[in-house]
Amino acid sequence: MSMKLRELIREVRQCKSASAERAVIAKELANIRTAIKDKNQLEYRHRNVAKLMYCDMLGYPTHFGQMEVLKLLASKPFVEKRLGYLALMQLLDENTEVLMLATQSLKQDMCHENPFVVGLALCAMGNIASTDISRDLGRELEKLLKHSNPYIRKKALCTAIRVIQRVPEMSEEYFKSALITLEDSGQGHGPMVAAAQLLYAICSKRGKLCRKLKKYSTHIISRLSSLLRSSYDPDHDIGGVTDPFLQVYLLKLLRLVSVGDKKLSDDVDSTLAQIATNTESNKNPGNSILYECVRTIMSIEKQSSLHVLAINILGRFLVNRDNNVRYVALNALCNAVTSNTDAIQRHRNTIVECLKDADLTIRKRSLDLIYALVNKKNIRSLARDLLNFLTISNTTTSTVDTSSEPSPSKEDDSKLSKKDKKRSKKEKKKEKEKEIVLTPKSEDGKPVFINASSLSQPELEFRQELASKICMVVERYAPNRKWHIDTIIQVMTTTTSTGFNREQEVISNLFILVSNSVSLQAYCTYKLYECISKLQINSDPIRQFTAWLIGEYGDKLMDDSECQDANDELMKDKQANDDDEFNNKAVGSPHYEIEQMIMDIGPFQTKTADEIISMLKYIVKHEKSTETTKGYALTALMKIRHKYEAINIDKDDKIDAILEQFQDDKQIEVQQRSIEFLSLFENTDQDARTKILKAMPVPKIERMFEQSKSNLLDSKFDDEDDDEDEEESEEEADEEEEEEEEESEEEKSDEEESEEEEEDSDEESESDDRRKKKGKHKKDKKRKEKEKEKEKEKDKKSARKKKKDKPVVPMLSGPDDFGANGSEKKQVSAPSNVNNNVNHVNGGNDSKAAGVDLLNFGGMGAMPATSTQQPAQQAAPDLLGDILGGFDSGSSGNVAPPNVVQNVNNSIDPLGDILGSNTPSTMPSQAQPVSGNKSQPFEAYNTNGITATFNFVPAQGQGVCRVLAVFHNSNSFDVTDFSFMIAVPKYIKLQFKPANGTQLLALSQNSITQRFQLTNTLHGQKPFIIRVQVVYNANGQQIKDRAQVTFPQNCC
């Protein structure tokens, strides 16, 4: 005989290792298998099944005992049947094939005389019923929904929720039974709650039934009112609230039916106001009702004082000690912030205090809410609050009590009267408010920041997100540019160890902002120089920003007048802070000392050439400088050497010595940059360098928000990339929907008029005739207006069809087509068969194009130059001329007519394209002569170092063009997630095969090939013309570019 369940549990608990436990379980499972086969041990079947359930909870396989569970279901004793149903729900699920064998047992038990057996069957069906079982037993369940026993009816209503999830067509039958239960006030607590749950589940999926439920909204409202007025009921009272579960589900139903119904919203106002004011929030039952009441108030159409009342309730939730209540309140406020911003602003201080909570989820939700609350009016105060919390998060803070009075002892406190005790409590609160949180400093006076390695990954991500959100609100709502720059510098200073998200994007925006603020250029250059020189702030973004400022405005560091202007700006900043009431209130805040440390950085003094070079040397050799920062510093060295040559300062040897140290650097991009800079000064004269190193055009301030605008445009114009046939089908669908809406409106108007006529049937016949005439007149007017609208739509469609008849490629609209920079659209054509020369875009004689990408490191702070179109001469390859922009290159030769038009965009390669516009991707190449009518490969796309060459494969018939596209990456960085897409006009059919890869290695180390076939149905009348789109990721940014390609005549 096998052991009892209690003995098995005891043996398992006594095991000291996992292997010992496995041995005990394996032995017992073997005994259970033997007992199942032995017919003499049938009386111990329930014991074996109980032990199988225990083994299953421990994670061991028990599938061999599933048939024993089904045999227990068929047993007559209630104890065994109950154990069998419990095992059925635990050991089996709806995907188990054996479950189908339990259908007959469930059906018989649902008709059993014992209500508890019926309850067991309904409970099992409500937990594990499959689609087939739900369909087979649906009718039996419908009968039980009308059972006279409340216990069975409650179980049946709960089971129906699962059935309608598996068989939705049963919803209408169950809807009627649930309504009957809800209307009957004598049904009791259980059936009412179950009926409300079932109605909510049905109406949330079936809008038609939800509209029917609106007719019974008065009953729901009256039921809620009766619950509010009811006296104490010991059976259903929980935490001083009568029937909280029923109230919650009735409020859910009310919210569901009142959405979009203004009339019903007016009827609900008084009931919701009573619930919100009369329900206590001391315990969770009252909080749950208040929360559902708030959600219902937010969903009604009418904007009334109830919304303010709901926001105040959520404000009280924020002060609750329970973290779950606070999180629910923050989540609800985030959902309501768009429509009730002014009411939420009153609880701003409480929301900011939630940032200090130990629970990370609460801090994240409060940060999201604060970010949504920021506007131009409160940007200063909220930014200061966020900076204070950022400082607290990134430093180990300490408090200092400003009051020197001794605190009273316990003996003195016992002698005090009640009034004196109240006064002492108030004084303690005031003393706490006077406490100053000081940022700890090292011996040299620098702030002590925590090490990022000591933080967990979620905590580190939260700090990075916090700093990123501060930068986003500052960029969006900054009152002036100077405050914008100073605040971003403070964020960079505070996040020296943790860093923050969007670093490169924030730095790029600072470049654009400083470039457009001439009066702040000297101030920023001096301030950032002193942040590293005096304060020695160990922040890589600050080093990167300083290197860029020295490279662009390093000459201002040696100018006395510029130094005086920078000092004047610094003094203005100090005076403004002294007069600022926000700054006075912030005295003693955690971030105050860091702010004052950066503010008291002056007075500024002019710098010598050696000091500037030493600063750049310090930046480029710093152990924590990233590869990008080193690239900025090396570029700055090149810029200041060129500037020193113009003012006769001989520091060439010192700068060259620094550049030579990085010729063998481990980082290939830094090595390449140093070699290119040295070759630039060795192999060119001063006139050529003047053209190459010409100053960059000042970028437009709108580029600060270019990324967000491009995302909006992509989502807005992506639908325009579809084929014309799909557009026509969408238009037809819209027409059908409009016609259906018109018919439904006419039917509604007819029904309303018939109802009015029935109500006014007792009035005189003359008034009826007048109403009928007026109704007909209104109908005629509506029909005429609709006919006019239809005629206008037909005219628009005919105009569209005329446009479609022309051989125009469908537009692939994108951010470049609608950007603020006014860049032109790209168009690439194939070389003509007559001319054997290939045209060159942006020839070497164009100095603007030659220097367009010279100082653009990482694509930051530069604007795309205007595209030029210029024929190139056919000549022998000149390597030095190609490197330096094609100066004095080329001999006489045949010049082909221009057939390539292309934008010159900013280079996304931080180290490529540094010495001119004639990079390997745009170098003039000598075309090969065309032999006969055989189609030659041609370069269909060439932008930002990505080239696409179309190779034509011989086709069987005319009008069919088979192409093998080969893609290369000539940049110095890898390209990932590469995709190539094509859009064709209506007369061309496209067959597209997937590419053989998605990654292009740097310097053309590999290639991606993709095949496609074009069939021209109007061959000989219209040419092959397509639009291409190239999308890829480079340096952490997604690049999207589009161009138009015209095929040669002999492509097929």
Tab-separated table of N, CA and C in Angstrom, residues 182-287:
chain	number	residue	atom	x	y	z
A	182	LEU	N	-30.098	41.440	-13.241
A	182	LEU	CA	-29.760	42.782	-12.771
A	182	LEU	C	-31.007	43.568	-12.391
A	183	GLU	N	-32.107	43.352	-13.098
A	183	GLU	CA	-33.336	44.097	-12.814
A	183	GLU	C	-34.030	43.614	-11.546
A	184	ASP	N	-33.864	42.344	-11.220
A	184	ASP	CA	-34.540	41.771	-10.059
A	184	ASP	C	-33.762	42.133	-8.797
A	185	SER	N	-34.326	42.976	-7.980
A	185	SER	CA	-33.638	43.430	-6.768
A	185	SER	C	-33.580	42.362	-5.692
A	186	GLY	N	-34.362	41.310	-5.805
A	186	GLY	CA	-34.371	40.273	-4.784
A	186	GLY	C	-33.433	39.125	-5.083
A	187	GLN	N	-32.534	39.292	-6.027
A	187	GLN	CA	-31.658	38.204	-6.420
A	187	GLN	C	-30.556	37.947	-5.393
A	188	GLY	N	-30.167	38.929	-4.613
A	188	GLY	CA	-29.082	38.743	-3.662
A	188	GLY	C	-27.773	39.308	-4.176
A	189	HIS	N	-26.797	39.263	-3.314
A	189	HIS	CA	-25.504	39.887	-3.620
A	189	HIS	C	-24.746	39.130	-4.708
A	190	GLY	N	-24.601	37.798	-4.573
A	190	GLY	CA	-23.789	37.027	-5.502
A	190	GLY	C	-24.257	37.118	-6.943
A	191	PRO	N	-25.522	36.810	-7.252
A	191	PRO	CA	-25.975	36.909	-8.648
A	191	PRO	C	-25.868	38.321	-9.223
A	192	MET	N	-26.103	39.338	-8.393
A	192	MET	CA	-26.009	40.711	-8.900
A	192	MET	C	-24.586	41.037	-9.341
A	193	VAL	N	-23.598	40.678	-8.523
A	193	VAL	CA	-22.201	40.932	-8.880
A	193	VAL	C	-21.814	40.147	-10.125
A	194	ALA	N	-22.218	38.889	-10.195
A	194	ALA	CA	-21.893	38.069	-11.359
A	194	ALA	C	-22.566	38.602	-12.624
A	195	ALA	N	-23.826	39.062	-12.505
A	195	ALA	CA	-24.527	39.617	-13.668
A	195	ALA	C	-23.842	40.889	-14.155
A	196	ALA	N	-23.388	41.734	-13.229
A	196	ALA	CA	-22.684	42.966	-13.629
A	196	ALA	C	-21.372	42.635	-14.334
A	197	GLN	N	-20.660	41.629	-13.843
A	197	GLN	CA	-19.422	41.217	-14.505
A	197	GLN	C	-19.692	40.688	-15.909
A	198	LEU	N	-20.716	39.876	-16.049
A	198	LEU	CA	-21.049	39.313	-17.361
A	198	LEU	C	-21.465	40.408	-18.340
A	199	LEU	N	-22.279	41.342	-17.900
A	199	LEU	CA	-22.696	42.436	-18.785
A	199	LEU	C	-21.503	43.283	-19.213
A	200	TYR	N	-20.582	43.525	-18.298
A	200	TYR	CA	-19.394	44.310	-18.650
A	200	TYR	C	-18.550	43.572	-19.686
A	201	ALA	N	-18.383	42.245	-19.513
A	201	ALA	CA	-17.605	41.465	-20.471
A	201	ALA	C	-18.269	41.437	-21.844
A	202	ILE	N	-19.601	41.361	-21.890
A	202	ILE	CA	-20.315	41.318	-23.175
A	202	ILE	C	-20.270	42.680	-23.857
A	203	CYS	N	-20.580	43.737	-23.120
A	203	CYS	CA	-20.689	45.071	-23.727
A	203	CYS	C	-19.324	45.635	-24.140
A	204	SER	N	-18.257	45.215	-23.485
A	204	SER	CA	-16.935	45.706	-23.891
A	204	SER	C	-16.515	45.148	-25.243
A	205	LYS	N	-17.145	44.050	-25.692
A	205	LYS	CA	-16.818	43.459	-26.991
A	205	LYS	C	-17.894	43.687	-28.041
A	206	ARG	N	-19.118	43.846	-27.618
A	206	ARG	CA	-20.239	44.015	-28.551
A	206	ARG	C	-20.841	45.403	-28.364
A	207	GLY	N	-20.548	46.312	-29.288
A	207	GLY	CA	-21.081	47.663	-29.193
A	207	GLY	C	-22.583	47.721	-29.376
A	208	LYS	N	-23.114	46.787	-30.165
A	208	LYS	CA	-24.560	46.768	-30.394
A	208	LYS	C	-25.309	46.484	-29.099
A	209	LEU	N	-24.813	45.525	-28.327
A	209	LEU	CA	-25.447	45.198	-27.057
A	209	LEU	C	-25.213	46.296	-26.021
A	210	CYS	N	-24.106	47.006	-26.166
A	210	CYS	CA	-23.846	48.122	-25.247
A	210	CYS	C	-24.885	49.223	-25.427
A	211	ARG	N	-25.288	49.456	-26.668
A	211	ARG	CA	-26.327	50.461	-26.924
A	211	ARG	C	-27.674	50.026	-26.338
A	212	LYS	N	-27.935	48.722	-26.371
A	212	LYS	CA	-29.168	48.229	-25.745
A	212	LYS	C	-29.139	48.425	-24.236
A	213	LEU	N	-27.955	48.279	-23.645
A	213	LEU	CA	-27.835	48.401	-22.193
A	213	LEU	C	-28.099	49.836	-21.725
A	214	LYS	N	-27.967	50.825	-22.624
A	214	LYS	CA	-28.216	52.218	-22.236
A	214	LYS	C	-29.662	52.433	-21.783
A	215	LYS	N	-30.570	51.614	-22.314
A	215	LYS	CA	-31.963	51.755	-21.905
A	215	LYS	C	-32.164	51.400	-20.433
A	216	TYR	N	-31.251	50.594	-19.889
A	216	TYR	CA	-31.363	50.164	-18.495
A	216	TYR	C	-30.424	50.947	-17.583
A	217	SER	N	-29.896	52.085	-18.084
A	217	SER	CA	-28.964	52.885	-17.278
A	217	SER	C	-29.658	53.477	-16.047
A	218	THR	N	-30.950	53.795	-16.166
A	218	THR	CA	-31.660	54.345	-15.000
A	218	THR	C	-31.711	53.335	-13.858
A	219	HIS	N	-31.826	52.055	-14.203
A	219	HIS	CA	-31.835	51.034	-13.159
A	219	HIS	C	-30.469	50.938	-12.477
A	220	ILE	N	-29.405	51.072	-13.262
A	220	ILE	CA	-28.055	51.031	-12.681
A	220	ILE	C	-27.852	52.209	-11.741
A	221	ILE	N	-28.312	53.388	-12.179
A	221	ILE	CA	-28.151	54.586	-11.343
A	221	ILE	C	-28.959	54.461	-10.047
A	222	SER	N	-30.194	53.969	-10.171
A	222	SER	CA	-31.018	53.823	-8.962
A	222	SER	C	-30.436	52.781	-8.018
A	223	ARG	N	-29.847	51.727	-8.574
A	223	ARG	CA	-29.228	50.703	-7.729
A	223	ARG	C	-28.031	51.273	-6.970
A	224	LEU	N	-27.249	52.114	-7.623
A	224	LEU	CA	-26.121	52.761	-6.947
A	224	LEU	C	-26.609	53.689	-5.846
A	225	SER	N	-27.648	54.442	-6.141
A	225	SER	CA	-28.183	55.370	-5.125
A	225	SER	C	-28.720	54.624	-3.914
A	226	SER	N	-29.362	53.483	-4.147
A	226	SER	CA	-29.882	52.704	-3.012
A	226	SER	C	-28.752	52.129	-2.163
A	227	LEU	N	-27.661	51.762	-2.792
A	227	LEU	CA	-26.503	51.272	-2.037
A	227	LEU	C	-25.907	52.367	-1.169
A	228	LEU	N	-25.927	53.616	-1.684
A	228	LEU	CA	-25.408	54.732	-0.900
A	228	LEU	C	-26.297	55.038	0.303
A	229	ARG	N	-27.600	54.905	0.104
A	229	ARG	CA	-28.535	55.238	1.180
A	229	ARG	C	-28.796	54.088	2.139
A	230	SER	N	-28.310	52.890	1.795
A	230	SER	CA	-28.629	51.716	2.619
A	230	SER	C	-27.940	51.792	3.975
A	231	SER	N	-28.555	51.178	4.945
A	231	SER	CA	-28.005	51.147	6.300
A	231	SER	C	-26.972	50.024	6.415
A	232	TYR	N	-26.465	49.863	7.593
A	232	TYR	CA	-25.420	48.866	7.832
A	232	TYR	C	-25.951	47.457	7.573
A	233	ASP	N	-25.226	46.690	6.760
A	233	ASP	CA	-25.595	45.312	6.436
A	233	ASP	C	-24.409	44.421	6.789
A	234	PRO	N	-24.479	43.656	7.862
A	234	PRO	CA	-23.311	42.861	8.297
A	234	PRO	C	-22.888	41.811	7.288
A	235	ASP	N	-23.820	41.340	6.424
A	235	ASP	CA	-23.459	40.299	5.461
A	235	ASP	C	-22.591	40.832	4.326
A	236	HIS	N	-22.802	42.094	3.950
A	236	HIS	CA	-22.112	42.630	2.776
A	236	HIS	C	-21.270	43.865	3.094
A	237	ASP	N	-21.105	44.181	4.359
A	237	ASP	CA	-20.336	45.361	4.742
A	237	ASP	C	-18.849	44.985	4.825
A	238	ILE	N	-18.012	45.755	4.125
A	238	ILE	CA	-16.559	45.536	4.136
A	238	ILE	C	-15.886	46.877	4.382
A	239	GLY	N	-15.242	47.014	5.536
A	239	GLY	CA	-14.531	48.252	5.847
A	239	GLY	C	-15.437	49.446	5.950
A	240	GLY	N	-16.668	49.244	6.408
A	240	GLY	CA	-17.601	50.353	6.539
A	240	GLY	C	-18.288	50.743	5.254
A	241	VAL	N	-18.109	49.980	4.177
A	241	VAL	CA	-18.727	50.270	2.879
A	241	VAL	C	-19.661	49.124	2.535
A	242	THR	N	-20.868	49.439	2.132
A	242	THR	CA	-21.863	48.419	1.793
A	242	THR	C	-21.635	47.914	0.378
A	243	ASP	N	-21.413	46.610	0.271
A	243	ASP	CA	-21.303	45.948	-1.040
A	243	ASP	C	-20.299	46.648	-1.966
A	244	PRO	N	-19.027	46.788	-1.610
A	244	PRO	CA	-18.084	47.527	-2.483
A	244	PRO	C	-17.878	46.863	-3.833
A	245	PHE	N	-17.923	45.517	-3.894
A	245	PHE	CA	-17.722	44.835	-5.167
A	245	PHE	C	-18.842	45.167	-6.150
A	246	LEU	N	-20.082	45.157	-5.655
A	246	LEU	CA	-21.202	45.482	-6.527
A	246	LEU	C	-21.132	46.934	-6.981
A	247	GLN	N	-20.749	47.836	-6.103
A	247	GLN	CA	-20.634	49.241	-6.489
A	247	GLN	C	-19.565	49.438	-7.564
A	248	VAL	N	-18.454	48.734	-7.427
A	248	VAL	CA	-17.375	48.874	-8.408
A	248	VAL	C	-17.827	48.407	-9.781
A	249	TYR	N	-18.489	47.246	-9.857
A	249	TYR	CA	-18.901	46.733	-11.164
A	249	TYR	C	-20.046	47.540	-11.758
A	250	LEU	N	-20.918	48.089	-10.926
A	250	LEU	CA	-21.962	48.966	-11.459
A	250	LEU	C	-21.364	50.257	-12.011
A	251	LEU	N	-20.341	50.783	-11.355
A	251	LEU	CA	-19.668	51.972	-11.885
A	251	LEU	C	-18.961	51.670	-13.203
A	252	LYS	N	-18.396	50.481	-13.320
A	252	LYS	CA	-17.775	50.093	-14.585
A	252	LYS	C	-18.812	50.050	-15.708
A	253	LEU	N	-19.967	49.447	-15.407
A	253	LEU	CA	-21.026	49.413	-16.414
A	253	LEU	C	-21.484	50.815	-16.790
A	254	LEU	N	-21.596	51.675	-15.795
A	254	LEU	CA	-22.032	53.045	-16.045
A	254	LEU	C	-21.030	53.790	-16.918
A	255	ARG	N	-19.755	53.561	-16.674
A	255	ARG	CA	-18.724	54.208	-17.498
A	255	ARG	C	-18.781	53.704	-18.931
A	256	LEU	N	-19.086	52.423	-19.087
A	256	LEU	CA	-19.116	51.843	-20.427
A	256	LEU	C	-20.267	52.393	-21.258
A	257	VAL	N	-21.427	52.562	-20.641
A	257	VAL	CA	-22.602	52.991	-21.410
A	257	VAL	C	-22.686	54.506	-21.557
A	258	SER	N	-21.990	55.260	-20.721
A	258	SER	CA	-22.101	56.726	-20.769
A	258	SER	C	-21.109	57.377	-21.714
A	259	VAL	N	-20.189	56.598	-22.280
A	259	VAL	CA	-19.206	57.174	-23.199
A	259	VAL	C	-19.909	57.640	-24.469
A	260	GLY	N	-19.737	58.906	-24.802
A	260	GLY	CA	-20.313	59.476	-26.016
A	260	GLY	C	-21.773	59.847	-25.925
A	261	ASP	N	-22.362	59.762	-24.773
A	261	ASP	CA	-23.786	60.089	-24.606
A	261	ASP	C	-23.897	61.283	-23.651
A	262	LYS	N	-24.144	62.460	-24.188
A	262	LYS	CA	-24.205	63.674	-23.360
A	262	LYS	C	-25.433	63.671	-22.447
A	263	LYS	N	-26.544	63.179	-22.964
A	263	LYS	CA	-27.761	63.174	-22.158
A	263	LYS	C	-27.608	62.269	-20.948
A	264	LEU	N	-27.044	61.086	-21.148
A	264	LEU	CA	-26.833	60.166	-20.035
A	264	LEU	C	-25.801	60.715	-19.061
A	265	SER	N	-24.807	61.456	-19.582
A	265	SER	CA	-23.796	62.046	-18.697
A	265	SER	C	-24.428	63.044	-17.741
A	266	ASP	N	-25.408	63.790	-18.210
A	266	ASP	CA	-26.096	64.735	-17.324
A	266	ASP	C	-26.859	64.015	-16.217
A	267	ASP	N	-27.470	62.860	-16.552
A	267	ASP	CA	-28.219	62.114	-15.545
A	267	ASP	C	-27.316	61.493	-14.487
A	268	VAL	N	-26.067	61.219	-14.871
A	268	VAL	CA	-25.158	60.521	-13.968
A	268	VAL	C	-24.491	61.482	-12.990
A	269	ASP	N	-24.466	62.781	-13.281
A	269	ASP	CA	-23.695	63.753	-12.506
A	269	ASP	C	-24.006	63.704	-11.014
A	270	SER	N	-25.266	63.761	-10.667
A	270	SER	CA	-25.631	63.845	-9.255
A	270	SER	C	-25.239	62.580	-8.500
A	271	THR	N	-25.432	61.412	-9.142
A	271	THR	CA	-25.074	60.151	-8.479
A	271	THR	C	-23.571	60.055	-8.247
A	272	LEU	N	-22.800	60.440	-9.243
A	272	LEU	CA	-21.338	60.393	-9.094
A	272	LEU	C	-20.863	61.376	-8.036
A	273	ALA	N	-21.491	62.527	-7.974
A	273	ALA	CA	-21.110	63.509	-6.941
A	273	ALA	C	-21.392	62.965	-5.543
A	274	GLN	N	-22.521	62.274	-5.375
A	274	GLN	CA	-22.831	61.676	-4.067
A	274	GLN	C	-21.815	60.610	-3.689
A	275	ILE	N	-21.436	59.761	-4.655
A	275	ILE	CA	-20.452	58.714	-4.367
A	275	ILE	C	-19.105	59.330	-3.999
A	276	ALA	N	-18.696	60.375	-4.741
A	276	ALA	CA	-17.390	60.978	-4.503
A	276	ALA	C	-17.315	61.686	-3.162
A	277	THR	N	-18.423	62.233	-2.696
A	277	THR	CA	-18.399	62.998	-1.441
A	277	THR	C	-18.731	62.160	-0.219
A	278	ASN	N	-19.522	61.108	-0.364
A	278	ASN	CA	-19.986	60.332	0.788
A	278	ASN	C	-19.144	59.095	1.070
A	279	THR	N	-18.261	58.709	0.173
A	279	THR	CA	-17.452	57.507	0.379
A	279	THR	C	-16.171	57.874	1.120
A	280	GLU	N	-15.871	57.141	2.172
A	280	GLU	CA	-14.671	57.394	2.952
A	280	GLU	C	-13.461	56.729	2.280
A	281	SER	N	-12.316	57.397	2.424
A	281	SER	CA	-11.088	56.907	1.787
A	281	SER	C	-10.068	56.425	2.808
A	282	ASN	N	-10.544	56.000	3.974
A	282	ASN	CA	-9.614	55.539	5.004
A	282	ASN	C	-9.116	54.130	4.736
A	283	LYS	N	-9.938	53.311	4.057
A	283	LYS	CA	-9.577	51.921	3.814
A	283	LYS	C	-9.695	51.611	2.323
A	284	ASN	N	-9.140	50.457	1.935
A	284	ASN	CA	-9.086	50.085	0.524
A	284	ASN	C	-10.461	49.916	-0.127
A	285	PRO	N	-11.482	49.382	0.547
A	285	PRO	CA	-12.798	49.302	-0.125
A	285	PRO	C	-13.319	50.668	-0.574
A	286	GLY	N	-13.178	51.671	0.276
A	286	GLY	CA	-13.598	53.016	-0.134
A	286	GLY	C	-12.728	53.577	-1.236
A	287	ASN	N	-11.407	53.288	-1.187
A	287	ASN	CA	-10.509	53.777	-2.240
A	287	ASN	C	-10.830	53.159	-3.587
